[in-house]
Amino acid sequence: MSRGTLILRYAGFAVIAVLVNLATQRLVLAIGWPGPGIGLAAAIAAGTATGLVVKYLLDKRWIFYDTQGGLANHGRKFALYTTMGLITTAVFWGTETLFWLLWKTHAMREAGAVIGLAIGYITKYQLDRRFVFAPGARAEAAE
């Protein structure tokens, strides 16, 4: 796959995951919750979970061409995939926060968020390629 196709596909899958996340949040928020904080927390948790699963499945099949199945295999890879996401989320939040602390404007905070997201997604791809979906890891799991 060409680099351009990879970038477009990876970015497209990120957009799909965000849309799934937000749609799930709306569905959960539509439930009659006893308090707004409970509904919001449930919506964020459910949205994050559904977006993460969708992105994992799309990346696994269409970015890394990993066709291995099995509960143990998926469990191990999904745990690693999630861990890599936590690391890169820290990069994103850290960059956004740093820009806010330095410039104290919403425009610069958002610029930091965009830069942090870009760095985070590039880093996430590299981490996933090396540690989650590495060809050596696939061969070991098949044995």
Short mmCIF file of N, CA, C and O in Angstrom, two decimals:
data_model
loop_
_atom_site.label_atom_id
_atom_site.label_comp_id
_atom_site.label_asym_id
_atom_site.label_seq_id
_atom_site.Cartn_x
_atom_site.Cartn_y
_atom_site.Cartn_z
N MET A 1 0.86 -1.18 0.00
CA MET A 1 0.00 0.00 0.00
C MET A 1 0.91 1.24 0.00
O MET A 1 1.89 1.28 0.72
N SER A 2 0.54 2.22 -0.79
CA SER A 2 1.35 3.44 -0.87
C SER A 2 1.21 4.24 0.43
O SER A 2 0.25 4.07 1.18
N ARG A 3 2.19 5.10 0.67
CA ARG A 3 2.16 5.93 1.88
C ARG A 3 0.92 6.82 1.90
O ARG A 3 0.28 6.98 2.92
N GLY A 4 0.56 7.38 0.75
CA GLY A 4 -0.62 8.24 0.67
C GLY A 4 -1.90 7.49 1.00
O GLY A 4 -2.76 7.99 1.73
N THR A 5 -2.02 6.29 0.47
CA THR A 5 -3.20 5.46 0.76
C THR A 5 -3.25 5.12 2.24
O THR A 5 -4.31 5.18 2.86
N LEU A 6 -2.10 4.77 2.80
CA LEU A 6 -2.03 4.45 4.22
C LEU A 6 -2.48 5.63 5.07
O LEU A 6 -3.29 5.48 5.99
N ILE A 7 -1.97 6.81 4.76
CA ILE A 7 -2.33 8.01 5.53
C ILE A 7 -3.82 8.30 5.42
O ILE A 7 -4.49 8.55 6.43
N LEU A 8 -4.36 8.24 4.20
CA LEU A 8 -5.79 8.50 4.02
C LEU A 8 -6.65 7.46 4.73
O LEU A 8 -7.64 7.80 5.38
N ARG A 9 -6.27 6.22 4.62
CA ARG A 9 -7.03 5.14 5.26
C ARG A 9 -6.97 5.28 6.78
O ARG A 9 -7.98 5.19 7.47
N TYR A 10 -5.77 5.52 7.32
CA TYR A 10 -5.60 5.65 8.78
C TYR A 10 -6.39 6.84 9.30
O TYR A 10 -7.08 6.75 10.32
N ALA A 11 -6.31 7.96 8.60
CA ALA A 11 -7.06 9.16 9.00
C ALA A 11 -8.57 8.92 8.87
O ALA A 11 -9.34 9.33 9.75
N GLY A 12 -8.97 8.27 7.81
CA GLY A 12 -10.39 7.95 7.63
C GLY A 12 -10.93 7.07 8.75
O GLY A 12 -12.03 7.27 9.26
N PHE A 13 -10.13 6.09 9.14
CA PHE A 13 -10.55 5.20 10.23
C PHE A 13 -10.63 5.97 11.55
O PHE A 13 -11.48 5.69 12.39
N ALA A 14 -9.73 6.94 11.74
CA ALA A 14 -9.80 7.78 12.95
C ALA A 14 -11.11 8.57 12.96
O ALA A 14 -11.78 8.67 14.00
N VAL A 15 -11.48 9.11 11.81
CA VAL A 15 -12.74 9.86 11.71
C VAL A 15 -13.93 8.94 11.99
O VAL A 15 -14.85 9.30 12.73
N ILE A 16 -13.92 7.75 11.43
CA ILE A 16 -15.00 6.79 11.68
C ILE A 16 -15.10 6.48 13.17
O ILE A 16 -16.19 6.47 13.74
N ALA A 17 -13.96 6.25 13.82
CA ALA A 17 -13.96 5.94 15.25
C ALA A 17 -14.51 7.11 16.07
O ALA A 17 -15.27 6.91 17.02
N VAL A 18 -14.17 8.33 15.70
CA VAL A 18 -14.69 9.51 16.39
C VAL A 18 -16.20 9.60 16.22
O VAL A 18 -16.94 9.87 17.17
N LEU A 19 -16.68 9.36 15.00
CA LEU A 19 -18.12 9.43 14.75
C LEU A 19 -18.87 8.34 15.53
O LEU A 19 -19.95 8.60 16.07
N VAL A 20 -18.30 7.14 15.59
CA VAL A 20 -18.91 6.07 16.39
C VAL A 20 -18.93 6.47 17.86
O VAL A 20 -19.94 6.29 18.56
N ASN A 21 -17.84 7.04 18.33
CA ASN A 21 -17.74 7.50 19.72
C ASN A 21 -18.85 8.51 20.01
O ASN A 21 -19.60 8.36 20.98
N LEU A 22 -18.96 9.52 19.18
CA LEU A 22 -19.94 10.58 19.42
C LEU A 22 -21.38 10.08 19.28
O LEU A 22 -22.26 10.48 20.06
N ALA A 23 -21.62 9.20 18.31
CA ALA A 23 -22.97 8.63 18.15
C ALA A 23 -23.35 7.81 19.38
O ALA A 23 -24.49 7.88 19.87
N THR A 24 -22.41 7.03 19.86
CA THR A 24 -22.66 6.24 21.07
C THR A 24 -22.95 7.15 22.26
O THR A 24 -23.87 6.89 23.04
N GLN A 25 -22.19 8.22 22.37
CA GLN A 25 -22.43 9.16 23.47
C GLN A 25 -23.85 9.73 23.40
O GLN A 25 -24.54 9.81 24.41
N ARG A 26 -24.27 10.10 22.21
CA ARG A 26 -25.63 10.65 22.06
C ARG A 26 -26.69 9.62 22.45
O ARG A 26 -27.67 9.96 23.10
N LEU A 27 -26.49 8.38 22.04
CA LEU A 27 -27.45 7.32 22.40
C LEU A 27 -27.51 7.13 23.91
O LEU A 27 -28.59 7.02 24.49
N VAL A 28 -26.36 7.09 24.54
CA VAL A 28 -26.32 6.89 25.99
C VAL A 28 -26.92 8.09 26.71
O VAL A 28 -27.66 7.93 27.70
N LEU A 29 -26.64 9.30 26.23
CA LEU A 29 -27.20 10.50 26.87
C LEU A 29 -28.72 10.59 26.69
O LEU A 29 -29.39 11.25 27.48
N ALA A 30 -29.25 9.91 25.68
CA ALA A 30 -30.69 9.94 25.44
C ALA A 30 -31.47 9.12 26.47
O ALA A 30 -32.67 9.27 26.61
N ILE A 31 -30.75 8.27 27.20
CA ILE A 31 -31.38 7.47 28.26
C ILE A 31 -31.69 8.41 29.42
O ILE A 31 -30.94 9.31 29.73
N GLY A 32 -32.79 8.18 30.09
CA GLY A 32 -33.15 9.02 31.23
C GLY A 32 -32.28 8.71 32.45
O GLY A 32 -32.55 7.76 33.19
N TRP A 33 -31.24 9.49 32.66
CA TRP A 33 -30.32 9.28 33.78
C TRP A 33 -30.79 10.08 34.99
O TRP A 33 -31.32 11.18 34.85
N PRO A 34 -30.55 9.56 36.21
CA PRO A 34 -30.99 10.27 37.42
C PRO A 34 -30.24 11.58 37.67
O PRO A 34 -30.75 12.47 38.32
N GLY A 35 -29.04 11.69 37.15
CA GLY A 35 -28.26 12.92 37.31
C GLY A 35 -27.40 13.15 36.09
O GLY A 35 -26.97 12.19 35.43
N PRO A 36 -27.13 14.41 35.74
CA PRO A 36 -26.37 14.70 34.53
C PRO A 36 -24.95 14.14 34.58
O PRO A 36 -24.41 13.73 33.57
N GLY A 37 -24.33 14.13 35.73
CA GLY A 37 -22.95 13.62 35.84
C GLY A 37 -22.86 12.14 35.54
O GLY A 37 -21.92 11.68 34.89
N ILE A 38 -23.87 11.38 35.98
CA ILE A 38 -23.86 9.94 35.75
C ILE A 38 -24.02 9.64 34.26
O ILE A 38 -23.29 8.83 33.70
N GLY A 39 -24.94 10.33 33.62
CA GLY A 39 -25.16 10.14 32.19
C GLY A 39 -23.95 10.52 31.37
O GLY A 39 -23.57 9.81 30.44
N LEU A 40 -23.32 11.62 31.72
CA LEU A 40 -22.14 12.06 30.99
C LEU A 40 -20.99 11.07 31.15
O LEU A 40 -20.34 10.71 30.16
N ALA A 41 -20.76 10.61 32.36
CA ALA A 41 -19.68 9.64 32.59
C ALA A 41 -19.95 8.35 31.82
O ALA A 41 -19.04 7.79 31.20
N ALA A 42 -21.20 7.88 31.85
CA ALA A 42 -21.56 6.66 31.12
C ALA A 42 -21.40 6.87 29.61
O ALA A 42 -20.91 5.99 28.90
N ALA A 43 -21.79 8.05 29.13
CA ALA A 43 -21.69 8.34 27.70
C ALA A 43 -20.23 8.38 27.25
O ALA A 43 -19.88 7.81 26.21
N ILE A 44 -19.38 9.03 28.01
CA ILE A 44 -17.95 9.11 27.66
C ILE A 44 -17.33 7.72 27.68
O ILE A 44 -16.58 7.35 26.77
N ALA A 45 -17.64 6.94 28.70
CA ALA A 45 -17.08 5.58 28.80
C ALA A 45 -17.55 4.71 27.64
O ALA A 45 -16.74 4.03 26.99
N ALA A 46 -18.85 4.73 27.35
CA ALA A 46 -19.39 3.91 26.27
C ALA A 46 -18.86 4.37 24.91
O ALA A 46 -18.50 3.54 24.06
N GLY A 47 -18.79 5.67 24.69
CA GLY A 47 -18.27 6.20 23.44
C GLY A 47 -16.82 5.83 23.23
O GLY A 47 -16.42 5.42 22.13
N THR A 48 -16.03 5.97 24.27
CA THR A 48 -14.61 5.62 24.18
C THR A 48 -14.46 4.14 23.86
O THR A 48 -13.66 3.76 22.99
N ALA A 49 -15.23 3.30 24.52
CA ALA A 49 -15.13 1.85 24.30
C ALA A 49 -15.51 1.47 22.87
O ALA A 49 -14.79 0.72 22.20
N THR A 50 -16.62 2.00 22.39
CA THR A 50 -17.05 1.63 21.03
C THR A 50 -16.10 2.18 19.97
O THR A 50 -15.77 1.48 19.00
N GLY A 51 -15.65 3.41 20.14
CA GLY A 51 -14.69 3.98 19.21
C GLY A 51 -13.39 3.20 19.18
O GLY A 51 -12.82 2.95 18.11
N LEU A 52 -12.93 2.79 20.35
CA LEU A 52 -11.69 2.02 20.45
C LEU A 52 -11.81 0.67 19.75
O LEU A 52 -10.93 0.26 18.99
N VAL A 53 -12.91 -0.02 19.98
CA VAL A 53 -13.11 -1.34 19.35
C VAL A 53 -13.19 -1.20 17.83
O VAL A 53 -12.56 -1.97 17.10
N VAL A 54 -13.93 -0.22 17.36
CA VAL A 54 -14.05 -0.02 15.91
C VAL A 54 -12.69 0.29 15.30
O VAL A 54 -12.30 -0.29 14.28
N LYS A 55 -11.93 1.19 15.91
CA LYS A 55 -10.61 1.56 15.38
C LYS A 55 -9.67 0.36 15.41
O LYS A 55 -8.92 0.12 14.45
N TYR A 56 -9.70 -0.42 16.47
CA TYR A 56 -8.86 -1.62 16.56
C TYR A 56 -9.17 -2.58 15.41
O TYR A 56 -8.27 -3.06 14.72
N LEU A 57 -10.46 -2.87 15.21
CA LEU A 57 -10.84 -3.83 14.16
C LEU A 57 -10.47 -3.32 12.76
O LEU A 57 -9.98 -4.09 11.93
N LEU A 58 -10.69 -2.03 12.51
CA LEU A 58 -10.32 -1.47 11.21
C LEU A 58 -8.81 -1.48 11.00
O LEU A 58 -8.33 -1.88 9.94
N ASP A 59 -8.07 -1.03 12.01
CA ASP A 59 -6.60 -1.02 11.90
C ASP A 59 -6.06 -2.44 11.73
O ASP A 59 -5.17 -2.68 10.91
N LYS A 60 -6.56 -3.36 12.53
CA LYS A 60 -6.09 -4.74 12.49
C LYS A 60 -6.21 -5.31 11.08
O LYS A 60 -5.27 -5.89 10.55
N ARG A 61 -7.36 -5.13 10.47
CA ARG A 61 -7.63 -5.74 9.17
C ARG A 61 -7.11 -4.92 7.99
O ARG A 61 -6.52 -5.46 7.06
N TRP A 62 -7.31 -3.60 8.01
CA TRP A 62 -7.07 -2.79 6.81
C TRP A 62 -5.80 -1.95 6.84
O TRP A 62 -5.41 -1.39 5.82
N ILE A 63 -5.16 -1.82 8.00
CA ILE A 63 -3.89 -1.10 8.08
C ILE A 63 -2.73 -2.09 8.21
O ILE A 63 -1.74 -2.00 7.50
N PHE A 64 -2.89 -3.04 9.12
CA PHE A 64 -1.81 -3.98 9.41
C PHE A 64 -2.02 -5.36 8.79
O PHE A 64 -1.16 -6.23 8.91
N TYR A 65 -3.17 -5.57 8.14
CA TYR A 65 -3.47 -6.84 7.46
C TYR A 65 -3.27 -8.06 8.36
O TYR A 65 -2.75 -9.08 7.94
N ASP A 66 -3.68 -7.93 9.59
CA ASP A 66 -3.57 -9.02 10.56
C ASP A 66 -4.86 -9.82 10.52
O ASP A 66 -5.92 -9.33 10.91
N THR A 67 -4.79 -11.05 10.06
CA THR A 67 -5.98 -11.89 9.91
C THR A 67 -6.08 -12.95 10.99
O THR A 67 -6.98 -13.79 10.94
N GLN A 68 -5.20 -12.93 11.97
CA GLN A 68 -5.26 -13.93 13.04
C GLN A 68 -6.51 -13.73 13.88
O GLN A 68 -6.93 -12.59 14.12
N GLY A 69 -7.07 -14.82 14.33
CA GLY A 69 -8.25 -14.77 15.18
C GLY A 69 -7.95 -15.41 16.52
O GLY A 69 -6.80 -15.58 16.90
N GLY A 70 -9.00 -15.75 17.21
CA GLY A 70 -8.86 -16.40 18.51
C GLY A 70 -8.98 -15.39 19.64
O GLY A 70 -8.47 -14.28 19.56
N LEU A 71 -9.68 -15.82 20.67
CA LEU A 71 -9.92 -14.94 21.81
C LEU A 71 -8.63 -14.50 22.51
O LEU A 71 -8.46 -13.33 22.82
N ALA A 72 -7.72 -15.44 22.73
CA ALA A 72 -6.46 -15.10 23.41
C ALA A 72 -5.64 -14.12 22.57
O ALA A 72 -5.08 -13.15 23.10
N ASN A 73 -5.58 -14.36 21.27
CA ASN A 73 -4.84 -13.48 20.37
C ASN A 73 -5.43 -12.07 20.37
O ASN A 73 -4.72 -11.08 20.51
N HIS A 74 -6.76 -12.00 20.19
CA HIS A 74 -7.43 -10.70 20.20
C HIS A 74 -7.26 -10.01 21.55
O HIS A 74 -7.02 -8.79 21.60
N GLY A 75 -7.41 -10.75 22.61
CA GLY A 75 -7.28 -10.16 23.95
C GLY A 75 -5.91 -9.54 24.18
O GLY A 75 -5.80 -8.41 24.66
N ARG A 76 -4.87 -10.27 23.81
CA ARG A 76 -3.50 -9.76 23.98
C ARG A 76 -3.27 -8.52 23.12
O ARG A 76 -2.78 -7.50 23.59
N LYS A 77 -3.66 -8.60 21.87
CA LYS A 77 -3.44 -7.48 20.96
C LYS A 77 -4.29 -6.27 21.34
O LYS A 77 -3.82 -5.13 21.28
N PHE A 78 -5.53 -6.51 21.73
CA PHE A 78 -6.39 -5.39 22.12
C PHE A 78 -5.85 -4.70 23.37
O PHE A 78 -5.88 -3.47 23.47
N ALA A 79 -5.33 -5.49 24.32
CA ALA A 79 -4.73 -4.90 25.52
C ALA A 79 -3.52 -4.04 25.16
O ALA A 79 -3.36 -2.92 25.67
N LEU A 80 -2.67 -4.54 24.28
CA LEU A 80 -1.51 -3.76 23.83
C LEU A 80 -1.95 -2.52 23.06
O LEU A 80 -1.40 -1.43 23.24
N TYR A 81 -2.93 -2.69 22.19
CA TYR A 81 -3.45 -1.58 21.39
C TYR A 81 -4.00 -0.48 22.30
O TYR A 81 -3.73 0.71 22.09
N THR A 82 -4.73 -0.88 23.32
CA THR A 82 -5.28 0.08 24.28
C THR A 82 -4.17 0.79 25.05
O THR A 82 -4.22 2.01 25.24
N THR A 83 -3.17 0.04 25.46
CA THR A 83 -2.04 0.64 26.19
C THR A 83 -1.32 1.66 25.33
O THR A 83 -0.98 2.76 25.81
N MET A 84 -1.10 1.35 24.08
CA MET A 84 -0.45 2.30 23.17
C MET A 84 -1.32 3.55 23.03
O MET A 84 -0.80 4.67 22.95
N GLY A 85 -2.63 3.38 23.02
CA GLY A 85 -3.54 4.51 22.94
C GLY A 85 -3.47 5.40 24.18
O GLY A 85 -3.56 6.63 24.08
N LEU A 86 -3.28 4.79 25.34
CA LEU A 86 -3.15 5.58 26.57
C LEU A 86 -1.88 6.42 26.54
O LEU A 86 -1.89 7.59 26.94
N ILE A 87 -0.83 5.84 26.05
CA ILE A 87 0.44 6.58 25.95
C ILE A 87 0.29 7.78 25.03
O ILE A 87 0.68 8.90 25.36
N THR A 88 -0.31 7.56 23.86
CA THR A 88 -0.42 8.65 22.90
C THR A 88 -1.48 9.67 23.31
O THR A 88 -1.37 10.85 22.95
N THR A 89 -2.47 9.25 24.07
CA THR A 89 -3.44 10.21 24.61
C THR A 89 -2.74 11.17 25.57
O THR A 89 -3.04 12.37 25.59
N ALA A 90 -1.79 10.67 26.33
CA ALA A 90 -1.02 11.53 27.24
C ALA A 90 -0.24 12.58 26.45
O ALA A 90 -0.14 13.75 26.87
N VAL A 91 0.27 12.21 25.28
CA VAL A 91 0.98 13.17 24.42
C VAL A 91 0.00 14.25 23.96
O VAL A 91 0.31 15.46 24.03
N PHE A 92 -1.16 13.84 23.51
CA PHE A 92 -2.19 14.77 23.03
C PHE A 92 -2.61 15.73 24.14
O PHE A 92 -2.57 16.96 23.97
N TRP A 93 -3.01 15.19 25.29
CA TRP A 93 -3.45 16.04 26.40
C TRP A 93 -2.32 16.94 26.90
O TRP A 93 -2.53 18.09 27.24
N GLY A 94 -1.12 16.40 26.93
CA GLY A 94 0.03 17.18 27.41
C GLY A 94 0.32 18.36 26.50
O GLY A 94 0.59 19.47 26.96
N THR A 95 0.26 18.14 25.19
CA THR A 95 0.52 19.22 24.23
C THR A 95 -0.56 20.28 24.31
O THR A 95 -0.28 21.48 24.34
N GLU A 96 -1.81 19.85 24.38
CA GLU A 96 -2.92 20.80 24.50
C GLU A 96 -2.79 21.63 25.78
O GLU A 96 -2.93 22.86 25.76
N THR A 97 -2.47 20.97 26.88
CA THR A 97 -2.32 21.66 28.16
C THR A 97 -1.14 22.62 28.13
O THR A 97 -1.24 23.76 28.62
N LEU A 98 -0.03 22.18 27.57
CA LEU A 98 1.15 23.04 27.48
C LEU A 98 0.84 24.32 26.69
O LEU A 98 1.20 25.42 27.12
N PHE A 99 0.16 24.19 25.57
CA PHE A 99 -0.20 25.37 24.78
C PHE A 99 -1.12 26.30 25.57
O PHE A 99 -0.99 27.52 25.49
N TRP A 100 -2.04 25.74 26.33
CA TRP A 100 -2.92 26.56 27.16
C TRP A 100 -2.12 27.30 28.22
O TRP A 100 -2.30 28.50 28.44
N LEU A 101 -1.22 26.60 28.88
CA LEU A 101 -0.42 27.21 29.95
C LEU A 101 0.51 28.29 29.41
O LEU A 101 0.74 29.31 30.08
N LEU A 102 1.05 28.09 28.22
CA LEU A 102 1.97 29.07 27.65
C LEU A 102 1.27 30.31 27.11
O LEU A 102 1.73 31.43 27.32
N TRP A 103 0.13 30.13 26.40
CA TRP A 103 -0.50 31.26 25.72
C TRP A 103 -1.84 31.68 26.31
O TRP A 103 -2.31 32.77 26.05
N LYS A 104 -2.48 30.80 27.05
CA LYS A 104 -3.76 31.08 27.72
C LYS A 104 -4.84 31.64 26.78
O LYS A 104 -5.59 32.53 27.15
N THR A 105 -4.89 31.08 25.57
CA THR A 105 -5.97 31.42 24.64
C THR A 105 -6.55 30.10 24.10
O THR A 105 -5.83 29.10 23.97
N HIS A 106 -7.83 30.14 23.81
CA HIS A 106 -8.46 28.94 23.28
C HIS A 106 -7.92 28.58 21.90
O HIS A 106 -7.80 27.39 21.55
N ALA A 107 -7.58 29.59 21.11
CA ALA A 107 -7.03 29.32 19.78
C ALA A 107 -5.71 28.54 19.89
O ALA A 107 -5.50 27.56 19.16
N MET A 108 -4.85 28.95 20.81
CA MET A 108 -3.57 28.25 20.98
C MET A 108 -3.77 26.89 21.65
O MET A 108 -3.07 25.93 21.33
N ARG A 109 -4.74 26.78 22.54
CA ARG A 109 -5.05 25.48 23.15
C ARG A 109 -5.48 24.50 22.06
O ARG A 109 -5.02 23.36 22.01
N GLU A 110 -6.34 24.99 21.16
CA GLU A 110 -6.80 24.13 20.06
C GLU A 110 -5.66 23.81 19.08
O GLU A 110 -5.58 22.70 18.56
N ALA A 111 -4.78 24.77 18.85
CA ALA A 111 -3.61 24.49 18.01
C ALA A 111 -2.77 23.40 18.66
O ALA A 111 -2.29 22.48 17.98
N GLY A 112 -2.58 23.49 19.97
CA GLY A 112 -1.86 22.46 20.70
C GLY A 112 -2.55 21.11 20.60
O GLY A 112 -1.89 20.07 20.49
N ALA A 113 -3.88 21.13 20.64
CA ALA A 113 -4.64 19.88 20.52
C ALA A 113 -4.41 19.24 19.15
O ALA A 113 -4.17 18.04 19.04
N VAL A 114 -4.46 20.04 18.09
CA VAL A 114 -4.25 19.52 16.74
C VAL A 114 -2.83 18.98 16.59
O VAL A 114 -2.62 17.88 16.06
N ILE A 115 -1.86 19.73 17.07
CA ILE A 115 -0.47 19.27 17.00
C ILE A 115 -0.29 18.00 17.83
O ILE A 115 0.33 17.03 17.39
N GLY A 116 -0.86 17.99 19.03
CA GLY A 116 -0.78 16.81 19.89
C GLY A 116 -1.44 15.59 19.27
O GLY A 116 -0.92 14.48 19.37
N LEU A 117 -2.60 15.80 18.63
CA LEU A 117 -3.27 14.69 17.95
C LEU A 117 -2.42 14.15 16.81
O LEU A 117 -2.31 12.94 16.64
N ALA A 118 -1.85 15.04 16.03
CA ALA A 118 -1.02 14.61 14.91
C ALA A 118 0.19 13.81 15.42
O ALA A 118 0.46 12.70 14.91
N ILE A 119 0.86 14.32 16.42
CA ILE A 119 2.01 13.60 17.00
C ILE A 119 1.54 12.27 17.59
O ILE A 119 2.18 11.23 17.40
N GLY A 120 0.41 12.31 18.28
CA GLY A 120 -0.13 11.11 18.90
C GLY A 120 -0.48 10.03 17.89
O GLY A 120 -0.13 8.86 18.08
N TYR A 121 -1.15 10.41 16.79
CA TYR A 121 -1.52 9.41 15.79
C TYR A 121 -0.31 8.84 15.06
O TYR A 121 -0.25 7.64 14.78
N ILE A 122 0.67 9.68 14.77
CA ILE A 122 1.90 9.18 14.13
C ILE A 122 2.62 8.22 15.06
O ILE A 122 3.05 7.14 14.65
N THR A 123 2.71 8.60 16.32
CA THR A 123 3.36 7.75 17.31
C THR A 123 2.58 6.46 17.51
O THR A 123 3.16 5.38 17.59
N LYS A 124 1.25 6.55 17.57
CA LYS A 124 0.41 5.37 17.77
C LYS A 124 0.59 4.38 16.63
O LYS A 124 0.72 3.18 16.87
N TYR A 125 0.63 4.86 15.42
CA TYR A 125 0.85 3.97 14.28
C TYR A 125 2.18 3.23 14.43
O TYR A 125 2.26 2.02 14.25
N GLN A 126 3.23 3.97 14.77
CA GLN A 126 4.55 3.36 14.91
C GLN A 126 4.58 2.33 16.04
O GLN A 126 5.15 1.24 15.90
N LEU A 127 3.97 2.67 17.18
CA LEU A 127 3.92 1.74 18.31
C LEU A 127 3.10 0.49 17.96
O LEU A 127 3.51 -0.63 18.28
N ASP A 128 1.96 0.69 17.32
CA ASP A 128 1.13 -0.45 16.93
C ASP A 128 1.86 -1.35 15.94
O ASP A 128 1.82 -2.57 16.04
N ARG A 129 2.53 -0.72 14.99
CA ARG A 129 3.26 -1.50 13.98
C ARG A 129 4.39 -2.31 14.63
O ARG A 129 4.63 -3.45 14.26
N ARG A 130 5.03 -1.72 15.61
CA ARG A 130 6.18 -2.40 16.22
C ARG A 130 5.80 -3.40 17.30
O ARG A 130 6.41 -4.46 17.41
N PHE A 131 4.80 -3.05 18.14
CA PHE A 131 4.52 -3.87 19.31
C PHE A 131 3.21 -4.65 19.26
O PHE A 131 3.10 -5.69 19.89
N VAL A 132 2.22 -4.15 18.56
CA VAL A 132 0.91 -4.81 18.56
C VAL A 132 0.77 -5.74 17.37
O VAL A 132 0.42 -6.91 17.52
N PHE A 133 1.06 -5.24 16.18
CA PHE A 133 0.84 -6.01 14.96
C PHE A 133 2.15 -6.35 14.25
O PHE A 133 2.16 -6.54 13.03
N ALA A 134 3.24 -6.43 14.98
CA ALA A 134 4.54 -6.74 14.38
C ALA A 134 4.51 -8.12 13.74
O ALA A 134 3.93 -9.05 14.29
N PRO A 135 5.13 -8.26 12.57
CA PRO A 135 5.14 -9.59 11.91
C PRO A 135 5.69 -10.68 12.83
O PRO A 135 5.18 -11.79 12.85
N GLY A 136 6.71 -10.38 13.63
CA GLY A 136 7.24 -11.37 14.57
C GLY A 136 6.23 -11.77 15.63
O GLY A 136 6.13 -12.94 16.00
N ALA A 137 5.45 -10.82 16.08
CA ALA A 137 4.43 -11.12 17.08
C ALA A 137 3.34 -12.00 16.49
O ALA A 137 2.81 -12.88 17.15
N ARG A 138 3.02 -11.81 15.21
CA ARG A 138 2.02 -12.63 14.54
C ARG A 138 2.52 -14.07 14.39
O ARG A 138 1.79 -15.01 14.60
N ALA A 139 3.81 -14.22 14.04
CA ALA A 139 4.35 -15.55 13.87
C ALA A 139 4.38 -16.30 15.21
O ALA A 139 4.07 -17.48 15.28
N GLU A 140 4.76 -15.60 16.30
CA GLU A 140 4.80 -16.22 17.62
C GLU A 140 3.39 -16.64 18.05
O GLU A 140 3.23 -17.71 18.64
N ALA A 141 2.40 -15.83 17.77
CA ALA A 141 1.04 -16.15 18.19
C ALA A 141 0.49 -17.35 17.42
O ALA A 141 -0.35 -18.08 17.93
N ALA A 142 0.97 -17.57 16.20
CA ALA A 142 0.48 -18.67 15.38
C ALA A 142 1.04 -20.02 15.84
O ALA A 142 0.50 -21.07 15.54
N GLU A 143 2.18 -20.00 16.54
CA GLU A 143 2.82 -21.26 16.97
C GLU A 143 2.06 -21.94 18.06
O GLU A 143 1.36 -21.46 18.82
#
